[in-house]
Coordinates of C-alpha atoms and ligand atoms in Angstrom, one line a residue:
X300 CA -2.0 1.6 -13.6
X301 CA -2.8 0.3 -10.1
X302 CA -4.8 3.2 -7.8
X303 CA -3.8 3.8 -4.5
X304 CA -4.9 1.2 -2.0
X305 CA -7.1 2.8 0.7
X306 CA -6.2 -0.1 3.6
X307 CA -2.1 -0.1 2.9
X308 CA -0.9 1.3 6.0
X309 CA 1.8 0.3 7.4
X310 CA 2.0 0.2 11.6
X311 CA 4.6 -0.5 13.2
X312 CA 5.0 -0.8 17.4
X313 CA 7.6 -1.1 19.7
X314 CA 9.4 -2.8 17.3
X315 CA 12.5 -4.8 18.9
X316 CA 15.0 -7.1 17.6
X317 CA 17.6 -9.6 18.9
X318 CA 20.0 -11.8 16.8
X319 CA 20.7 -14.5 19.2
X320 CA 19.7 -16.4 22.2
X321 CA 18.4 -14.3 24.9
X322 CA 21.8 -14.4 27.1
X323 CA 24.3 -13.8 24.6
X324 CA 22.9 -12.3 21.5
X325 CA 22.7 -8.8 20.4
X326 CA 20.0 -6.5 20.4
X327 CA 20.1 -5.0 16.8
X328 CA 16.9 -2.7 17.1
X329 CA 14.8 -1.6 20.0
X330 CA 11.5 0.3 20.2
X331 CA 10.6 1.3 16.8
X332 CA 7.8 2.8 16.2
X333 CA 5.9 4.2 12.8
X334 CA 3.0 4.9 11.4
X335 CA 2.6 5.0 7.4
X336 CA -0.3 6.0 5.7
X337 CA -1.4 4.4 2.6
X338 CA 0.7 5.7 0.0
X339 CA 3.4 7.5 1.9
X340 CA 6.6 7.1 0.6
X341 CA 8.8 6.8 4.1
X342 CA 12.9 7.1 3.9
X343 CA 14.5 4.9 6.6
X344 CA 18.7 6.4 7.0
X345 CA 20.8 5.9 9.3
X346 CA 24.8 4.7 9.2
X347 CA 25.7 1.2 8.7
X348 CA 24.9 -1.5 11.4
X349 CA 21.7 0.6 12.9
X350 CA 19.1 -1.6 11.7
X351 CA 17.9 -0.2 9.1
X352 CA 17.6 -3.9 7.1
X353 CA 16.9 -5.5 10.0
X354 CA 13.4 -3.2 10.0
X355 CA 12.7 -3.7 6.0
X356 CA 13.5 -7.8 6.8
X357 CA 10.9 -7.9 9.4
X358 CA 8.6 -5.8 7.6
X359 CA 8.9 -8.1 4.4
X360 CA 8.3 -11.1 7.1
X361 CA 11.5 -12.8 6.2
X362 CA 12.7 -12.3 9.6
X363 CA 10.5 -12.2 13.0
X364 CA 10.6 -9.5 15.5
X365 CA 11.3 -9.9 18.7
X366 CA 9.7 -7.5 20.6
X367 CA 6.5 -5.2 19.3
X368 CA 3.8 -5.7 16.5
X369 CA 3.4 -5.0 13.1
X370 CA 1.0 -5.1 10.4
X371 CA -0.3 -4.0 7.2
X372 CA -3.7 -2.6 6.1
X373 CA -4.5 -3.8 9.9
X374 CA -3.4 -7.7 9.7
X375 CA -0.6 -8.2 11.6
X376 CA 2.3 -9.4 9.8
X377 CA 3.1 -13.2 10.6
X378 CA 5.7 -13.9 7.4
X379 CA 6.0 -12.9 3.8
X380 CA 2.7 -12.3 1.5
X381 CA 2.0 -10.8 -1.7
X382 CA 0.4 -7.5 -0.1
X383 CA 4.2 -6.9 0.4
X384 CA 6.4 -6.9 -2.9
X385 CA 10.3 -6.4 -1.9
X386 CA 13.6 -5.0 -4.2
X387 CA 16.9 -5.5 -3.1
X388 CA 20.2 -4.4 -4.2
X389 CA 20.8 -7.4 -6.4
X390 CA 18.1 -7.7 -8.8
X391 CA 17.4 -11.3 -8.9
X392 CA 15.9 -11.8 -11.9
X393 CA 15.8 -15.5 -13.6
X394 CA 18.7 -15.4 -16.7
X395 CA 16.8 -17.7 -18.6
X396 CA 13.0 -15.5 -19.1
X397 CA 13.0 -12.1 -21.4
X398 CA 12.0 -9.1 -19.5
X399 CA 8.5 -9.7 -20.0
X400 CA 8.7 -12.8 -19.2
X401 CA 10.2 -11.6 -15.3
X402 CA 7.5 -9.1 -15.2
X403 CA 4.8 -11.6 -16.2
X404 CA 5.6 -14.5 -13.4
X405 CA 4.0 -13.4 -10.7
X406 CA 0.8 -12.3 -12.4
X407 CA 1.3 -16.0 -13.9
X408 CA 2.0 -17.6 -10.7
X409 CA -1.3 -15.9 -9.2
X410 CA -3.2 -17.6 -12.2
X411 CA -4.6 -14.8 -13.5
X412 CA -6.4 -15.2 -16.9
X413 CA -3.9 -14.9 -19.8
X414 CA -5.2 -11.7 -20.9
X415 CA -4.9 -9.9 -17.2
X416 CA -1.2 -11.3 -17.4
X417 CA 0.1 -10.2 -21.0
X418 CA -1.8 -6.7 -19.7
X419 CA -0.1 -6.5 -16.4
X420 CA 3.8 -7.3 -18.1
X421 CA 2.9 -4.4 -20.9
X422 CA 1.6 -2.0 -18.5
X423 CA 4.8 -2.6 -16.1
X424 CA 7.4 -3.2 -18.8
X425 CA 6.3 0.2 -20.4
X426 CA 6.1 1.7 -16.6
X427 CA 9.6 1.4 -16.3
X428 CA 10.3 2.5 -19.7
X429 CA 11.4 -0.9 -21.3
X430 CA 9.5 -1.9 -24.3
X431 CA 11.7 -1.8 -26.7
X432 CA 13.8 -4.6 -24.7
X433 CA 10.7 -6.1 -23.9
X434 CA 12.3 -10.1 -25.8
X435 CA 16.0 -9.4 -24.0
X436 CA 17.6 -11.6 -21.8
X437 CA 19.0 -9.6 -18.3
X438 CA 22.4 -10.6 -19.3
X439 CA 22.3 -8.4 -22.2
X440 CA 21.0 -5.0 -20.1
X441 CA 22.8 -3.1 -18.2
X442 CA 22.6 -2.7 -14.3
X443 CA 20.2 0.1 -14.5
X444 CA 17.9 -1.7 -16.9
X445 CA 18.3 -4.7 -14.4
X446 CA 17.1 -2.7 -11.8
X447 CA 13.9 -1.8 -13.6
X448 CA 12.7 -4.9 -14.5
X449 CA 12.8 -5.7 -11.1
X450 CA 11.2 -2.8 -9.7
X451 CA 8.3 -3.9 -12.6
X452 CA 7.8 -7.2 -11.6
X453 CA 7.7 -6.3 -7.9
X454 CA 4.4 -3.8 -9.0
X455 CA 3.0 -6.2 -11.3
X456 CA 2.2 -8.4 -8.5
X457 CA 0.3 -5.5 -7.5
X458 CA 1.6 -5.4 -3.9
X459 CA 0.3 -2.6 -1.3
X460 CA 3.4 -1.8 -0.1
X461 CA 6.8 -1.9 -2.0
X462 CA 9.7 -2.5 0.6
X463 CA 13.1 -1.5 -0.9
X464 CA 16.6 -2.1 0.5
X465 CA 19.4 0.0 -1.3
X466 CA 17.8 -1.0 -4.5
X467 CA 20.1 2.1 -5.9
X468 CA 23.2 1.1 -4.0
X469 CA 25.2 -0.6 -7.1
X470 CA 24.6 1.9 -9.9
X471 CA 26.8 4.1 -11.1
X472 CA 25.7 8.2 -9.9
X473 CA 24.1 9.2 -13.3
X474 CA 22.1 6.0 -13.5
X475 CA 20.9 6.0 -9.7
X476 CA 20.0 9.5 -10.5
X477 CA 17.4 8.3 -13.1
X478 CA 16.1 5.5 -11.2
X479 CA 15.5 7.9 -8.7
X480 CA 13.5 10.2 -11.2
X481 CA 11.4 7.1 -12.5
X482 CA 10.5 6.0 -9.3
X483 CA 9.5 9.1 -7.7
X484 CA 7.3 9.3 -10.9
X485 CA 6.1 5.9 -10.4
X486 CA 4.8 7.0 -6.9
X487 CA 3.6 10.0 -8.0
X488 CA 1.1 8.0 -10.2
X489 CA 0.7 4.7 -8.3
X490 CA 0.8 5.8 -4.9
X491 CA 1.8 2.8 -3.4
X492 CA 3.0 2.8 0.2
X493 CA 6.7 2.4 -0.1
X494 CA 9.4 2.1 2.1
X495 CA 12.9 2.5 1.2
X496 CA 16.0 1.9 3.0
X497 CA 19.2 4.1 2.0
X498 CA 22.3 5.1 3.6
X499 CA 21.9 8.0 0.6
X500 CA 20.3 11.5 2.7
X501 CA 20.2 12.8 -0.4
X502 CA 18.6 9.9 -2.2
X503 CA 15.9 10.1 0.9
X504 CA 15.6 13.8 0.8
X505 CA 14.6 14.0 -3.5
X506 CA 12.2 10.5 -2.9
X507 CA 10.2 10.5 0.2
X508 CA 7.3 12.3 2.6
X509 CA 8.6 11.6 5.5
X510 CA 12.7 10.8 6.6
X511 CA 12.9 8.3 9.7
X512 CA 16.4 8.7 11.2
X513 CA 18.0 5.4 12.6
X514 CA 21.1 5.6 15.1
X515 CA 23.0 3.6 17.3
X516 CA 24.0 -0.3 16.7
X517 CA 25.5 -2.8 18.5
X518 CA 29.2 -0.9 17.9
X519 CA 28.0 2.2 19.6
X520 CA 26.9 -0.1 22.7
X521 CA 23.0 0.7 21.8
X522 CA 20.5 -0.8 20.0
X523 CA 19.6 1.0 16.4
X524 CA 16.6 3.3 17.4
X525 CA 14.9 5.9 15.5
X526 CA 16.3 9.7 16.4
X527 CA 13.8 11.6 14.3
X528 CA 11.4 11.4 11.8
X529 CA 11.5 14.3 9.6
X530 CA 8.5 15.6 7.8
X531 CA 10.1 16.8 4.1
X532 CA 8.1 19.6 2.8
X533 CA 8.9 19.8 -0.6
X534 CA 6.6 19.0 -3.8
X535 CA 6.7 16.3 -5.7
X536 CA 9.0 17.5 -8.4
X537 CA 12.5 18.3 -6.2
X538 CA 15.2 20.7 -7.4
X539 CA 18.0 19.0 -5.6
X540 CA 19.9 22.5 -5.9
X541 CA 17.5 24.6 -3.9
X542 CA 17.9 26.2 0.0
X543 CA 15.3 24.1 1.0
X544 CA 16.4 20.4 -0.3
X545 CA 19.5 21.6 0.9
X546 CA 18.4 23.0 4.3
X547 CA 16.3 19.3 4.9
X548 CA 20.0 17.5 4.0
X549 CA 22.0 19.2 6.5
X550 CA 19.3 18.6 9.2
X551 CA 19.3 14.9 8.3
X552 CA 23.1 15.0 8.1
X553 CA 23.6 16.0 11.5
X554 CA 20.8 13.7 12.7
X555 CA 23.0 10.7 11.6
X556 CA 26.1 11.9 12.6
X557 CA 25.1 13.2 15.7
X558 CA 25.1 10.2 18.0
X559 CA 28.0 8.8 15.9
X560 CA 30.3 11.7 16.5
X561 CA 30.3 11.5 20.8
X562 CA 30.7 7.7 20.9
Ligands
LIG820 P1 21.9 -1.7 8.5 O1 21.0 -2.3 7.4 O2 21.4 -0.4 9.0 O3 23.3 -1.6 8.0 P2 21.4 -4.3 9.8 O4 20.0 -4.3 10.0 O5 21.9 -5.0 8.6 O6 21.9 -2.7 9.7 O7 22.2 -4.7 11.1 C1 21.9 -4.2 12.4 C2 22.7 -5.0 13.4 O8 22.3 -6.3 13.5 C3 24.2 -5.1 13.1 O9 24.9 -5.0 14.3 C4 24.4 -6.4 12.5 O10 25.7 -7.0 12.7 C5 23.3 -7.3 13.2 N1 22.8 -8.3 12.4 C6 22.1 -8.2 11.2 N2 21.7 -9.4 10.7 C7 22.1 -10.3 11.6 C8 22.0 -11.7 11.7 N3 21.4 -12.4 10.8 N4 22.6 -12.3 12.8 C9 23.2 -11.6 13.8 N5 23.3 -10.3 13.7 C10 22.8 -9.6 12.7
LIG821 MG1 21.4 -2.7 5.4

């Protein structure tokens, strides 16, 4: 199991974004600003359209900001690297390599010696729970096992910071509910920096330390900009059912429907 990086911070200032030329495009974000500490796990919420993957893109240095700086461990981010490992919706595995095989690439691709890879792939295949499908094929797993063979070849590649957009968004609720459980455990032993992007306040409320609350968007006439960040002062093992988790949703709740509500 990886230890917690000591230099994975994540800073991020004054953070703008326009789509477009300077004259005619949109602003999509404007003055966002975060600090994370190495191994925080940070929610980012907000409704649809304020910004919220527009942030993880930039972040993951597949897109270029506009306005601001940002950078990781203290080198400014200038495009993607492997300090930065990134899960999407869609898992994006390669069809044609066993499980294994997915979670070994990247340690292969780094040319690591072939011991440090077949140790990395049974470390991370058995991480996520999935030795006993170790030879199978993603075609033959479901959507949830997908999922976690991508979230294991993300931290194979031993990244400092995992950046994750909706990774939940297209499983079923009893499956996302277990994902959620494994990866809070993950973090709990890993303590990787992550940042996750949901629309889910609930989702955001049982995973991270800290909530950042996005609003606005071009169809409310402002850029997406962060309302709040909300500390969540829960332990690590969350009973979704208590006062408190459900004290922490309602806050959030009317954080991201606030703004929405009076435009
Ligand atoms: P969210 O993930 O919170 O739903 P996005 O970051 O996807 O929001 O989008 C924020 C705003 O930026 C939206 O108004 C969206 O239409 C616009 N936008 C996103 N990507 C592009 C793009 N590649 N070109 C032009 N506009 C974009
Ligand atoms: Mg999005």
């Amino acid at each position: 199991m990886t230890s917690a990086h000591t230099d994975a911070d994540v800073d991020i200032r004054g953070l703008g974004k326009r789509y477009g030329s300077a004259t005619d495009g949109v602003q999509a974000v404007s003055d966002v600003s975060i600090h994370i500490s190495s191994g925080e796990f940070v929610a980012i919420v907000g409704a649809s359209g304020c910004g919220k993957s527009t942030v993880l893109r930039i972040l993951a240095g597949f897109e270029s900001a506009t306005e601001g700086s940002l950078a990781v461990g203290g080198t400014p981010i200038t495009g993607p690297g492997p300090d930065r490992g990134v899960v999407f919706q869609d898992y994006g595995l390669f069809p044609w390599l066993t499980v294994r095989e997915n979670i070994a690439y990247g340690p292969r691709r780094r040319r690591l010696s072939r011991s440090r890879v077949a140790e990395l792939a049974d470390t991370f295949t058995s991480t996520v729970g999935l030795d006993r499908f170790a030879s199978r094929y993603p075609g033959e797993l479901s959507g949830g096992m997908q999922q976690r063979v991508a979230i294991a070849r993300v931290l194979a590649n031993e990244p400092k910071v995992l950046l994750m957009d909706e990774p939940f968004g297209a499983l079923d609720a009893l499956t996302r509910s277990d994902l959620q459980a494994e990866l809070k455990r993950i973090h709990v032993e890993t303590r990787t920096t992550v940042v996750f992007v949901t629309h889910s306040i609930e989702e955001a409320v049982f995973l991270a330390d800290r909530v950042v609350v996005m609003t606005g968007g071009a169809s409310h006439g402002v850029p997406g900009h962060i309302s709040r960040i909300v500390d969540i002062n829960l332990p690590d093992q969350r009973d979704i059912t208590s006062p408190a988790f459900n004290e922490y949703k309602r806050e959030i709740s009317d954080l991201v429907h606030g703004i929405t509500d009076h435009v």
